[in-house]
PDB file of C-alpha atoms in Angstrom:
ATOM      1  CA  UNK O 234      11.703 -47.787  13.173  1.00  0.00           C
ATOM      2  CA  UNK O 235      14.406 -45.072  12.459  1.00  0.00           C
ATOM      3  CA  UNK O 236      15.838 -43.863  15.880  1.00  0.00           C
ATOM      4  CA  UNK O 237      15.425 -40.002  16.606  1.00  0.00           C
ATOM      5  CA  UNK O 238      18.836 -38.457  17.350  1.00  0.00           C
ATOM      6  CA  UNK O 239      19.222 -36.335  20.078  1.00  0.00           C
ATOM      7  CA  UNK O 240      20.185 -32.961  19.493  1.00  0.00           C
ATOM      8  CA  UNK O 241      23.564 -32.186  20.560  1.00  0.00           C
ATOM      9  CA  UNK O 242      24.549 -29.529  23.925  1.00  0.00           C
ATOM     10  CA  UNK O 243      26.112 -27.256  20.954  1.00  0.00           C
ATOM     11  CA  UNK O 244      22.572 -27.149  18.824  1.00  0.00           C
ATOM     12  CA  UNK O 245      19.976 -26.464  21.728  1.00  0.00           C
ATOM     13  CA  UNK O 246      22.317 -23.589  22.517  1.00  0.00           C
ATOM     14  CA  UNK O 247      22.431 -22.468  19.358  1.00  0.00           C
ATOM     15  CA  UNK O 248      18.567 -22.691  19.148  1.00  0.00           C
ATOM     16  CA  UNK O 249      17.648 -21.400  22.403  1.00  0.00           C
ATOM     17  CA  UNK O 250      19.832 -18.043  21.734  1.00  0.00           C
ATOM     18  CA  UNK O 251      18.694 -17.538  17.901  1.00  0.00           C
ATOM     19  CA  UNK O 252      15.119 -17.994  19.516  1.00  0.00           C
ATOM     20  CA  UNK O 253      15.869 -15.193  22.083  1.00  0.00           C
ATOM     21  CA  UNK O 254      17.850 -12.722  19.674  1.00  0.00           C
ATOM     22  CA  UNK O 255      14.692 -13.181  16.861  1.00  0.00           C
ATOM     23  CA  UNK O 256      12.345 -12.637  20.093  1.00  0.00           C
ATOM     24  CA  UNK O 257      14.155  -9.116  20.881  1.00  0.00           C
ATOM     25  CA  UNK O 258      14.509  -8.104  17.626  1.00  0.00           C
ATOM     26  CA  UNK O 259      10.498  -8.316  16.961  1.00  0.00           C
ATOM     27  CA  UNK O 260       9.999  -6.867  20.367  1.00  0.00           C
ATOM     28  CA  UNK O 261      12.037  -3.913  18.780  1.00  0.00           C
ATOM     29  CA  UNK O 262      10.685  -3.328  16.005  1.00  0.00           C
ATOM     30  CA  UNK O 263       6.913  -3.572  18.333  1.00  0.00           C
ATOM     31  CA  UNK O 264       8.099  -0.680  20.311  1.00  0.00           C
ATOM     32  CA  UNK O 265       7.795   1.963  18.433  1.00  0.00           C
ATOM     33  CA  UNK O 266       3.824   0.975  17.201  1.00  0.00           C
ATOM     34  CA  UNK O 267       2.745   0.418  21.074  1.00  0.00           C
ATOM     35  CA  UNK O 268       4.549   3.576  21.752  1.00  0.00           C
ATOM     36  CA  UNK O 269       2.521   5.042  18.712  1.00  0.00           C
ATOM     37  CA  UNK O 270      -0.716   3.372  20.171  1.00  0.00           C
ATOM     38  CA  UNK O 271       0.230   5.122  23.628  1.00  0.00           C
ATOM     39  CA  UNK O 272       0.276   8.485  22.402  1.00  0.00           C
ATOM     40  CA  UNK O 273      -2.750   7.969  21.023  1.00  0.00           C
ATOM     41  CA  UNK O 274      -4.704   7.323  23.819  1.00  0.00           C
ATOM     42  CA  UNK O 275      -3.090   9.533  25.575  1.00  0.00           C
ATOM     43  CA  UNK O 276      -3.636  13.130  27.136  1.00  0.00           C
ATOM     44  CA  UNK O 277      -2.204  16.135  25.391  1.00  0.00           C
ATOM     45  CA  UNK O 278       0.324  17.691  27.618  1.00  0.00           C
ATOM     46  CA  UNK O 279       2.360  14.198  28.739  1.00  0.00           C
ATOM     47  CA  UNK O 280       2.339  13.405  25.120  1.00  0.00           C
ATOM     48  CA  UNK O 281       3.596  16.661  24.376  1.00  0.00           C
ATOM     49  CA  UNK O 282       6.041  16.831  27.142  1.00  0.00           C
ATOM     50  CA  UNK O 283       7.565  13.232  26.244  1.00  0.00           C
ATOM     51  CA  UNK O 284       6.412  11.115  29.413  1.00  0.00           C
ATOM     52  CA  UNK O 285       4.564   8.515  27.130  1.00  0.00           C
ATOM     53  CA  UNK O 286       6.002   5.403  27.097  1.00  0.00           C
ATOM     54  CA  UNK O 287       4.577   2.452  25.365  1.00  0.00           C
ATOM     55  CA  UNK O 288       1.204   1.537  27.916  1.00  0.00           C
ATOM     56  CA  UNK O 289      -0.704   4.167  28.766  1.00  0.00           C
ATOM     57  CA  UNK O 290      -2.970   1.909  30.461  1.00  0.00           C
ATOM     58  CA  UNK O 291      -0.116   1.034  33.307  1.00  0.00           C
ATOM     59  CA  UNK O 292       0.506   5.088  34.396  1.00  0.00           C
ATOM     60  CA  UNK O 293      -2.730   6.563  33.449  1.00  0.00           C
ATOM     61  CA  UNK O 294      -2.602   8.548  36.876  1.00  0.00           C
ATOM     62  CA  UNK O 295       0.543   9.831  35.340  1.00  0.00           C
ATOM     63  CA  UNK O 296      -0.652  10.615  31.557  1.00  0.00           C
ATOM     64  CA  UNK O 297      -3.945  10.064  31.239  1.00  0.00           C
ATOM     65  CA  UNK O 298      -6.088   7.804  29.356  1.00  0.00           C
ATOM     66  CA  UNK O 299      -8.944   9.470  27.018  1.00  0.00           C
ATOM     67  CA  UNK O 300     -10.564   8.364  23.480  1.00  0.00           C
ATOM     68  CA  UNK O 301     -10.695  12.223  22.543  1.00  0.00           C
ATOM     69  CA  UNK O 302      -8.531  11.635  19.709  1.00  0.00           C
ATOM     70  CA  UNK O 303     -10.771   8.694  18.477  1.00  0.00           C
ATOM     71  CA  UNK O 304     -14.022  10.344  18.999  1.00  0.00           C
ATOM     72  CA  UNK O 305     -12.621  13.429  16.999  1.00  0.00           C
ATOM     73  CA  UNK O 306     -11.667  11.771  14.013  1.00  0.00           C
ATOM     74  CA  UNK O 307     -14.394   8.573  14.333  1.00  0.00           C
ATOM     75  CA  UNK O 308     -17.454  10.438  14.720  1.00  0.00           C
ATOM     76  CA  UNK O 309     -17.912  12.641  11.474  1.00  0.00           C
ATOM     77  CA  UNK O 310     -19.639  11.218   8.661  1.00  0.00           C
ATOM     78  CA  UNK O 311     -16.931  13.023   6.670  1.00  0.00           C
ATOM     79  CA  UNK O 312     -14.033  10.011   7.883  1.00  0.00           C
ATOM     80  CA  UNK O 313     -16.207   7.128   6.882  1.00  0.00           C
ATOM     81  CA  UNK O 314     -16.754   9.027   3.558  1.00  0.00           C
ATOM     82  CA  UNK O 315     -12.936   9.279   3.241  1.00  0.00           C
ATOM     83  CA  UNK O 316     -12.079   6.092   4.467  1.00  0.00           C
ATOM     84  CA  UNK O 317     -14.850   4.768   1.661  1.00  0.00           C
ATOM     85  CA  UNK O 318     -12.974   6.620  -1.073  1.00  0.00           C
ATOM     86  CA  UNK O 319      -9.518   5.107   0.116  1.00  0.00           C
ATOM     87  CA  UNK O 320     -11.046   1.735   0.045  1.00  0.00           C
ATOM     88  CA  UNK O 321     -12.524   2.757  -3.707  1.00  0.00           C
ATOM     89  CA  UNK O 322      -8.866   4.076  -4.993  1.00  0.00           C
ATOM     90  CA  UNK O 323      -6.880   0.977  -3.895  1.00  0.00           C
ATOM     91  CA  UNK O 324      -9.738  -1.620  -5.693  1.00  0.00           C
ATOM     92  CA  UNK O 325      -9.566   0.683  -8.836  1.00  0.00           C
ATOM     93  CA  UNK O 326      -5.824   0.945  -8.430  1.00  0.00           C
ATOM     94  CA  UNK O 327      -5.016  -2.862  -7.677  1.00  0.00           C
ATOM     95  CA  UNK O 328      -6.995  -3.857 -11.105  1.00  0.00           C
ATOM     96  CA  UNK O 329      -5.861  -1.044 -13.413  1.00  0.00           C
ATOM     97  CA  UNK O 330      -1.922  -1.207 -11.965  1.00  0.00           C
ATOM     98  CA  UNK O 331      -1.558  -4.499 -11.753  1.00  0.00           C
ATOM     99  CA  UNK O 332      -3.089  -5.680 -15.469  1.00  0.00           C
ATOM    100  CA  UNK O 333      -1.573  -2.607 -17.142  1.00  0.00           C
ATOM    101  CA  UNK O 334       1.934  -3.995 -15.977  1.00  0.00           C
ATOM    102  CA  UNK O 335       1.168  -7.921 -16.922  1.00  0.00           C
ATOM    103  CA  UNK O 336       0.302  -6.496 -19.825  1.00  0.00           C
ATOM    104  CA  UNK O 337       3.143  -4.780 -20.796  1.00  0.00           C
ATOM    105  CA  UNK O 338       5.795  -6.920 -19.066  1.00  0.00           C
ATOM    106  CA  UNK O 339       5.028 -10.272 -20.635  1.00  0.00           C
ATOM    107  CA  UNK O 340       5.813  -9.247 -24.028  1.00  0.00           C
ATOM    108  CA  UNK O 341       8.944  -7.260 -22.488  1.00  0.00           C
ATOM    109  CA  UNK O 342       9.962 -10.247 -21.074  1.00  0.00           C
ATOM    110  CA  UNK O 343      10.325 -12.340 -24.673  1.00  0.00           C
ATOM    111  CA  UNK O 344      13.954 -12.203 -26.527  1.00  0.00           C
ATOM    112  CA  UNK O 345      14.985  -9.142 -28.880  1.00  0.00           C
ATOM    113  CA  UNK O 346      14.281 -11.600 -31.751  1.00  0.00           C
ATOM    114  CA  UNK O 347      10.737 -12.433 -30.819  1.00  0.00           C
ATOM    115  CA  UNK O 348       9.352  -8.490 -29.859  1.00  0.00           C
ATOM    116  CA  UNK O 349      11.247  -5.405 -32.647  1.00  0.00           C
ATOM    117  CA  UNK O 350      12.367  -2.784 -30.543  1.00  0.00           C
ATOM    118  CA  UNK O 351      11.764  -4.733 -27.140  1.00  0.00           C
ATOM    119  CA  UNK O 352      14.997  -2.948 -25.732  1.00  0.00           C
ATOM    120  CA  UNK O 353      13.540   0.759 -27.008  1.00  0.00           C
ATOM    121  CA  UNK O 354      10.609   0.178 -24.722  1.00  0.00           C
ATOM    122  CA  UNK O 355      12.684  -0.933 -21.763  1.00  0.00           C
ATOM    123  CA  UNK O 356      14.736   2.276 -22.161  1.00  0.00           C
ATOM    124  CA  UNK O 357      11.182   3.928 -22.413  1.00  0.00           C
ATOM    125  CA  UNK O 358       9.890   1.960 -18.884  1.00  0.00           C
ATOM    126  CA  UNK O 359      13.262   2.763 -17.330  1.00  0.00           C
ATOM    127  CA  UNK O 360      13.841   6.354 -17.770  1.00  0.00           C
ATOM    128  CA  UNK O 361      10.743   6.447 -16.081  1.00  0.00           C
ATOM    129  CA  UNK O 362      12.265   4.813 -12.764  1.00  0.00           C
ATOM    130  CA  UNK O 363      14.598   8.428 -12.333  1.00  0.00           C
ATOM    131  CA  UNK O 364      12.523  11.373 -14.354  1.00  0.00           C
ATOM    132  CA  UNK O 365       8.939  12.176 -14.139  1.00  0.00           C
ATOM    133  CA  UNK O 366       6.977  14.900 -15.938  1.00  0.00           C
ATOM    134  CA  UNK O 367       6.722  17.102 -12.960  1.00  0.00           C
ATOM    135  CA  UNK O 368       3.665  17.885 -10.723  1.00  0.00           C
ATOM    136  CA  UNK O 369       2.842  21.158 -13.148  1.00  0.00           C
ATOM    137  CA  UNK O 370       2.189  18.807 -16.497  1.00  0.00           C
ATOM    138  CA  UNK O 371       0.907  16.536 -14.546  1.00  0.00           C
ATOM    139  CA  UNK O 372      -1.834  18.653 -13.019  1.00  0.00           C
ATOM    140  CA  UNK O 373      -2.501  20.272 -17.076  1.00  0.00           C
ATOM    141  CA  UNK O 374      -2.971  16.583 -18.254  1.00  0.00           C
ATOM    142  CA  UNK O 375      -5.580  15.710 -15.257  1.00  0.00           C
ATOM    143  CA  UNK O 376      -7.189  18.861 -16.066  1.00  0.00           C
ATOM    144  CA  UNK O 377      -7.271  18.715 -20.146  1.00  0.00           C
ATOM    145  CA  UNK O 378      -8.613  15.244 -19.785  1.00  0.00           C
ATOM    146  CA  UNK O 379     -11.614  16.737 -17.124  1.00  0.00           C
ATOM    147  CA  UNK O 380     -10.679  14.806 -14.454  1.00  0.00           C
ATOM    148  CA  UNK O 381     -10.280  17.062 -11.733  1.00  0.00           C
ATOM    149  CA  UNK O 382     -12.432  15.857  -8.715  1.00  0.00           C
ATOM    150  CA  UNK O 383     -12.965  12.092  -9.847  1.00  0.00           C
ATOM    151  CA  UNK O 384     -11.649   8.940  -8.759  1.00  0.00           C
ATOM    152  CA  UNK O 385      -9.641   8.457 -11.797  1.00  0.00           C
ATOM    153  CA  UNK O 386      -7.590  11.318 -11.261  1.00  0.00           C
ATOM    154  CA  UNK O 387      -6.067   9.217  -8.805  1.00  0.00           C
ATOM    155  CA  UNK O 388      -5.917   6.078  -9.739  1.00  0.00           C
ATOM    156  CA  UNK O 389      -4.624   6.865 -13.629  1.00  0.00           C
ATOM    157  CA  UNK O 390      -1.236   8.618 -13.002  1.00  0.00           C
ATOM    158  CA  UNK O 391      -0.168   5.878 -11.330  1.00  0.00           C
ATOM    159  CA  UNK O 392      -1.631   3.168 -13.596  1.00  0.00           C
ATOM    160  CA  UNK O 393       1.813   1.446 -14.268  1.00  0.00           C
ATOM    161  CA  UNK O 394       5.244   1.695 -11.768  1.00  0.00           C
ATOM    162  CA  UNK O 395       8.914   0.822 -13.456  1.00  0.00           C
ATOM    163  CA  UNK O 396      10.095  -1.047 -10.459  1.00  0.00           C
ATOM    164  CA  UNK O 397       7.341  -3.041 -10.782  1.00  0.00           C
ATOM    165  CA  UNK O 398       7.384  -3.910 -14.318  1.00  0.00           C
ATOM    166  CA  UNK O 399      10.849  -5.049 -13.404  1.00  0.00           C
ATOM    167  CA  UNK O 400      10.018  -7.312 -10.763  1.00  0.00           C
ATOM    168  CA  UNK O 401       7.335  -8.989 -13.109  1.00  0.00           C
ATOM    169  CA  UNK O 402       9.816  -9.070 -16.405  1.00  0.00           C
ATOM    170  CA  UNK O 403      12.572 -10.577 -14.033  1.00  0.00           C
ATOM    171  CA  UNK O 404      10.019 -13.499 -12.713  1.00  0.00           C
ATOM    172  CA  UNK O 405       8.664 -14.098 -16.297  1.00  0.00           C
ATOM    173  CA  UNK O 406      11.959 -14.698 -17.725  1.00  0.00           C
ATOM    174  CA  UNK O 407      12.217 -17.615 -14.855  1.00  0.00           C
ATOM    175  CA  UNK O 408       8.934 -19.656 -16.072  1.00  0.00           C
ATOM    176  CA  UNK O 409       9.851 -22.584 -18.325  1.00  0.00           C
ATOM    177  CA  UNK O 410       9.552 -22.205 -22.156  1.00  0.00           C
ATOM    178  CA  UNK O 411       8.577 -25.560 -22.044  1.00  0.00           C
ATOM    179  CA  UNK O 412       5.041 -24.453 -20.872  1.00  0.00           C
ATOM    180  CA  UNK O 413       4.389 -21.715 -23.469  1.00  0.00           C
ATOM    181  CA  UNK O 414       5.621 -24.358 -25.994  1.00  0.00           C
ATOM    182  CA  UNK O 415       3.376 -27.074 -25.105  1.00  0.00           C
ATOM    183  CA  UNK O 416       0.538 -23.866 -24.690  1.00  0.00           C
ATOM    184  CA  UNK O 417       0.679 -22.594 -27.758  1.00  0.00           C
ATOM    185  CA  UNK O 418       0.928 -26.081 -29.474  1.00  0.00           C
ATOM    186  CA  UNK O 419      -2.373 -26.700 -28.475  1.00  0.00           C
ATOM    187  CA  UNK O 420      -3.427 -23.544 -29.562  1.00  0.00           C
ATOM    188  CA  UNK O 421      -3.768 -20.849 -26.895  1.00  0.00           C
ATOM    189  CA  UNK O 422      -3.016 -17.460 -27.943  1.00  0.00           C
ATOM    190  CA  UNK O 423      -0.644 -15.145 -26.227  1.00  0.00           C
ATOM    191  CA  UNK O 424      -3.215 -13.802 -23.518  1.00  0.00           C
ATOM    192  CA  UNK O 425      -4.559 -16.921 -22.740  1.00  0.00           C
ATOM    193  CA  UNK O 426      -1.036 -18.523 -21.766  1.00  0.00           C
ATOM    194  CA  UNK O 427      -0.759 -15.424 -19.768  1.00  0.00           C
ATOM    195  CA  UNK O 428      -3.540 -15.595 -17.824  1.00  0.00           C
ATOM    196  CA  UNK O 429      -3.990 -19.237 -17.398  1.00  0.00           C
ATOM    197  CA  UNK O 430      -0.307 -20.415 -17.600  1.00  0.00           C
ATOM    198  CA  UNK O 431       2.074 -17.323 -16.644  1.00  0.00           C
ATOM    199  CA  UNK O 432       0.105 -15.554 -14.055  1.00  0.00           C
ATOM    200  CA  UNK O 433      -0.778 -18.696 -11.692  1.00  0.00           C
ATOM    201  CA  UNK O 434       3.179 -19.707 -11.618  1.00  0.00           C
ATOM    202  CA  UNK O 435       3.742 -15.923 -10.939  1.00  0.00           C
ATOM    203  CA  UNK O 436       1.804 -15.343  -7.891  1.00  0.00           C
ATOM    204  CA  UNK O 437       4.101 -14.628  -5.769  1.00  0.00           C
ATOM    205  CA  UNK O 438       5.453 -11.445  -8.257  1.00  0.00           C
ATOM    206  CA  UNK O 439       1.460 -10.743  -8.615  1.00  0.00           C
ATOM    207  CA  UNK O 440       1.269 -10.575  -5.024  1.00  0.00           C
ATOM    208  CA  UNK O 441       4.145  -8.645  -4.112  1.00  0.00           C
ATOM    209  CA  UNK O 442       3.042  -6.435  -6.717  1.00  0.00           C
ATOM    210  CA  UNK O 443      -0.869  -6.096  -5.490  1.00  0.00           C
ATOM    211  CA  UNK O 444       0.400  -5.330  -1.875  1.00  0.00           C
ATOM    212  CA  UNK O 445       3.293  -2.429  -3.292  1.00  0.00           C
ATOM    213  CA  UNK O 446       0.386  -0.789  -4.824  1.00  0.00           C
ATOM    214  CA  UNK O 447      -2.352  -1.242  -2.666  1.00  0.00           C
ATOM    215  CA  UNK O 448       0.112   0.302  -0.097  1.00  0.00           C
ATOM    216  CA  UNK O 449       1.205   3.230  -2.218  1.00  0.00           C
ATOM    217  CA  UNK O 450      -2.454   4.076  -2.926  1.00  0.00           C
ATOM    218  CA  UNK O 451      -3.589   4.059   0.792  1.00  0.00           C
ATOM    219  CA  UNK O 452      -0.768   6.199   1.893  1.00  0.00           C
ATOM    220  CA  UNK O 453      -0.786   8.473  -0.861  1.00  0.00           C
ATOM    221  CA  UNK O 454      -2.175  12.261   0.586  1.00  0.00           C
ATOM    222  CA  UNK O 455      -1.453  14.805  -1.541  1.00  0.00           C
ATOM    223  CA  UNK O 456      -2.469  14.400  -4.833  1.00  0.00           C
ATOM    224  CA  UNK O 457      -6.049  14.077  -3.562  1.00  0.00           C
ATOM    225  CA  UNK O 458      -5.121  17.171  -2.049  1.00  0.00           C
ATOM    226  CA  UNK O 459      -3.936  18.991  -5.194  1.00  0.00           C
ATOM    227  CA  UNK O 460      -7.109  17.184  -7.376  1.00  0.00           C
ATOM    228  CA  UNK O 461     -10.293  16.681  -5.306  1.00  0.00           C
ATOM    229  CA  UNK O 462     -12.740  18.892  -3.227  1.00  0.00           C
ATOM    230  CA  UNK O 463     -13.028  18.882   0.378  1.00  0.00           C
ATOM    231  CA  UNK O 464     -15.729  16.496   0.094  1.00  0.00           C
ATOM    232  CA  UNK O 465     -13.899  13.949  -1.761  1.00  0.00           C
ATOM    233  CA  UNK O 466     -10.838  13.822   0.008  1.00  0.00           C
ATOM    234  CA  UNK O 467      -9.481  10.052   0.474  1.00  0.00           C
ATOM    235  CA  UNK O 468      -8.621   9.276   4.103  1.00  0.00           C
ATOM    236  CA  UNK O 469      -4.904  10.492   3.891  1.00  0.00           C
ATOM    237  CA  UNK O 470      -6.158  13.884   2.873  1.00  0.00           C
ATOM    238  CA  UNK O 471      -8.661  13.898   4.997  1.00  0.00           C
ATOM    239  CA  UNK O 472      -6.314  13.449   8.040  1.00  0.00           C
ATOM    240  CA  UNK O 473      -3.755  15.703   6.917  1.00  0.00           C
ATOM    241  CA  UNK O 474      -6.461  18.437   6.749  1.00  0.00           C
ATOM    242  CA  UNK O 475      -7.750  17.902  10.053  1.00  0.00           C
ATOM    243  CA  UNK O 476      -4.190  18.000  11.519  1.00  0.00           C
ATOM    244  CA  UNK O 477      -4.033  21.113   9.844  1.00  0.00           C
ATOM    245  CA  UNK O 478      -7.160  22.328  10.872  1.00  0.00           C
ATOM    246  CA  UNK O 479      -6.172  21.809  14.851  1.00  0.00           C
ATOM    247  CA  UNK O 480      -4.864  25.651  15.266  1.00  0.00           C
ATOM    248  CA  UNK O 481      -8.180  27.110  13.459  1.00  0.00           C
ATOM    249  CA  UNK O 482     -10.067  25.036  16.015  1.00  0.00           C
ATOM    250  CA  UNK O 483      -7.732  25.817  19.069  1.00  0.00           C
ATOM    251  CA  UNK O 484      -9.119  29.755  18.245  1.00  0.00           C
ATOM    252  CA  UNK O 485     -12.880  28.692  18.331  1.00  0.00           C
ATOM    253  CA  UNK O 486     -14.859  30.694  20.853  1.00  0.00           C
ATOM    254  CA  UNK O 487     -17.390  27.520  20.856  1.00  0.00           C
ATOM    255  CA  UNK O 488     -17.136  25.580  24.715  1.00  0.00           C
ATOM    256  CA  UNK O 489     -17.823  22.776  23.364  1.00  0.00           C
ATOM    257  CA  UNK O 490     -15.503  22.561  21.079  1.00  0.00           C
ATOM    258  CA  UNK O 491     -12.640  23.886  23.201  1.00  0.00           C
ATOM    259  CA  UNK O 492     -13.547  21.020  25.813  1.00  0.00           C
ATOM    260  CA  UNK O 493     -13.158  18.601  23.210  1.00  0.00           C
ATOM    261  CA  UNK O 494      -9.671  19.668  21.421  1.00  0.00           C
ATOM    262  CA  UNK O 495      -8.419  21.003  25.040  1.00  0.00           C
ATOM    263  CA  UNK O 496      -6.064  17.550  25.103  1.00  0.00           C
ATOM    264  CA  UNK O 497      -5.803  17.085  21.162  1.00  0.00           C
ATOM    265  CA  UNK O 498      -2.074  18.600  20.917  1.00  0.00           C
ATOM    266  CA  UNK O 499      -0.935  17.723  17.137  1.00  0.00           C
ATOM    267  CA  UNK O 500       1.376  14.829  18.389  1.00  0.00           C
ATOM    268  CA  UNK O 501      -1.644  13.372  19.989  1.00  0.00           C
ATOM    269  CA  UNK O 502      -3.980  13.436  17.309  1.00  0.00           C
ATOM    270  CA  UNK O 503      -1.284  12.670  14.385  1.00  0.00           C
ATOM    271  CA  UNK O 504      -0.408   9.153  16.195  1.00  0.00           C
ATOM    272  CA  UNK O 505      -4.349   8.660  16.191  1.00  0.00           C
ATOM    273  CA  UNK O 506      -4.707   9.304  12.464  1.00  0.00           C
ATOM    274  CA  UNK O 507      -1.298   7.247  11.675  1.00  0.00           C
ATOM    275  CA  UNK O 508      -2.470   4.404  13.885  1.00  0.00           C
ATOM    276  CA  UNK O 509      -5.876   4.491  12.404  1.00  0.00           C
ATOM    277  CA  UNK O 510      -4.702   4.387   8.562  1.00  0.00           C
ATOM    278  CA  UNK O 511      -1.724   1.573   9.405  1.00  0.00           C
ATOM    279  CA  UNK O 512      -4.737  -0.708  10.872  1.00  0.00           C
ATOM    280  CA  UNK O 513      -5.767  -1.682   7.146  1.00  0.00           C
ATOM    281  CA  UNK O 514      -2.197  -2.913   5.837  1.00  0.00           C
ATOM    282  CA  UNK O 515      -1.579  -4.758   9.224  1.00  0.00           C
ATOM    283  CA  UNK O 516      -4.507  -6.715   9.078  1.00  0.00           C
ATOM    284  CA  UNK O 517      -3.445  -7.592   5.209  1.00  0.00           C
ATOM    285  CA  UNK O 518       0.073  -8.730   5.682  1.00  0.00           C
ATOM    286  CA  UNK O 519      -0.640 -12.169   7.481  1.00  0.00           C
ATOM    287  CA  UNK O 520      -3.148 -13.116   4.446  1.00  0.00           C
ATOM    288  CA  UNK O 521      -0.815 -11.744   1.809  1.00  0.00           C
ATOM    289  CA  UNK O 522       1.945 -13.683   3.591  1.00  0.00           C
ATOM    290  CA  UNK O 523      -0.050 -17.077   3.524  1.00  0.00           C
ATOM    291  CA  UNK O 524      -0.536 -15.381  -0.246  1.00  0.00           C
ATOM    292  CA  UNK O 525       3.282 -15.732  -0.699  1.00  0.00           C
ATOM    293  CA  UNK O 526       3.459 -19.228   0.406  1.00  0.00           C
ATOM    294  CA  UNK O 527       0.434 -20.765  -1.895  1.00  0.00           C
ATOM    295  CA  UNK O 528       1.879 -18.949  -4.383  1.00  0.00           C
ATOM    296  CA  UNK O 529       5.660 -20.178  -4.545  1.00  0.00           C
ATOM    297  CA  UNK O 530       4.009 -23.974  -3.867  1.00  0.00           C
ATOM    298  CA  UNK O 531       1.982 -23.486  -7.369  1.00  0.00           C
ATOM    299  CA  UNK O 532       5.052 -22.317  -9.238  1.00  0.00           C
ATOM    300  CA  UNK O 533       7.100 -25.336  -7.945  1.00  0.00           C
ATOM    301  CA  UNK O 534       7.416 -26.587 -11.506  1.00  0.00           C
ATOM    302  CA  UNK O 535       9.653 -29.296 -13.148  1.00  0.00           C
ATOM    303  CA  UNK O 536      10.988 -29.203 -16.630  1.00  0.00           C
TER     304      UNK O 536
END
């Protein structure tokens, strides 16, 4: 039986203060979401007057401790409408993104000899990455193609990304030819070697890609302000309205609802709505990171 050496004075010091500098660092970069959670729950004035820390919960003699926030924003039927047309966008954008840029970047990722023009259409893709049509054509295309107040009109504009179709030409070029050889000797056609061959050994690209979009769809806020109706706001929108709505409100002669916005300052009610929308992508990182793992396992390949 093989001995275990003992680790040296020199290493367990080494370990003990990477350990602690790693510890402070996430402890960092925790303190500005408690101290976004804080606000929060907090009452208006202390928020607005900057004597919020990060746990409300320990001084809440000192700033208070209310759900008004919360119950503002989580008892209208008009959020859970929102939030359902957020959740609606990101499916519809994860599926249309994501196989619009396989699509295109598997043959982009062959030689010059085995694609005509293949470096024309990177050109195309790339001018892409610094120059965009600009918000007015944009807006005459949505509306030419009758779009205006339907899901599509957000999910289509940003059906394929440059940066992305890099990342997933980059990753293709790394998958051995030997695979697509032996494929295509057996008789697969291009799309089924993509789909069977190229996309499980590029999961961790596919992944990286699904959570960059997924992202970019549930943050996006204004063009579902520039496209859709009140009622079909996604939940960006629909926050960013209410925010702005706060000073109408302030100005209503109703009690009731003077009582209730009384200790909504904006700063309260904007870390509400941020913490709110950021609960979604937190809970998805851990799986998308166990995601990342599986996926680099699978494309451990040997030629």
């Amino acid at each position: 039986m093989a001995r275990k050496m003992k680790a040296s004075p020199a290493r367990i010091a080494f370990v003990i203060l990477n350990d602690t500098i790693l510890v402070l660092f996430a402890l960092l970069c925790l303190a500005p979401f408690l101290n976004l959670l804080a606000l929060s729950f907090s009452d208006g004035l202390p928020a607005s007057s900057g004597q919020v820390t990060l746990l409300p919960l320990l001084n809440s003699g000192k700033v208070g401790f209310n759900f008004s926030a919360y119950q503002y924003l989580l008892t209208k039927n008009e959020f859970f409408r929102a939030f359902g047309i957020s959740v609606l966008r990101v499916v519809l954008g994860i599926i249309i993104c994501v196989s619009v840029e396989l699509l295109a970047a598997y043959p982009l990722a062959k030689s010059g000899y085995k694609i005509k023009g293949r470096k024309y259409y990177v050109v195309f893709y790339t001018v892409t990455m610094f120059f965009s049509g600009g918000l007015i054509p944009t807006y005459l295309v949505i509306n030419g193609l009758n779009l205006d107040d339907k899901i599509l009109c957000l999910v289509l504009p940003l059906a394929t990304n440059a940066w992305n179709m890099v990342l997933f030409i980059n990753f293709f070029k790394q998958v051995p030819k030997d695979l697509e050889e032996y494929a295509y000797l057996e008789g697969a056609g291009p799309l089924t070697v993509l789909l069977k061959i190229i996309v499980p050994i590029s999961l961790p690209a596919v992944a990286t890609v699904t959570l960059f979009t997924a992202v970019a769809h549930w943050n996006n806020w204004f063009d579902g302000y520039i496209y859709m109706k009140t009622k079909n706001y996604p939940l960006q929108t629909y926050i960013y309205d209410i925010i702005n709505q706060l000073t109408t409100l302030s100005k209503s002669p109703d009690p009731n609802t003077q009582a209730l916005i009384k200790n909504l300052p904006g700063k309260t009610i904007r870390s509400a709505q941020i913490f709110i929308a950021m609960v979604p992508i937190m809970l998805v990182y851990p799986f998308a990171q166990k995601f990342f793992i599986k996926g680099l396992t699978m494309g451990a390949v040997k030629e």
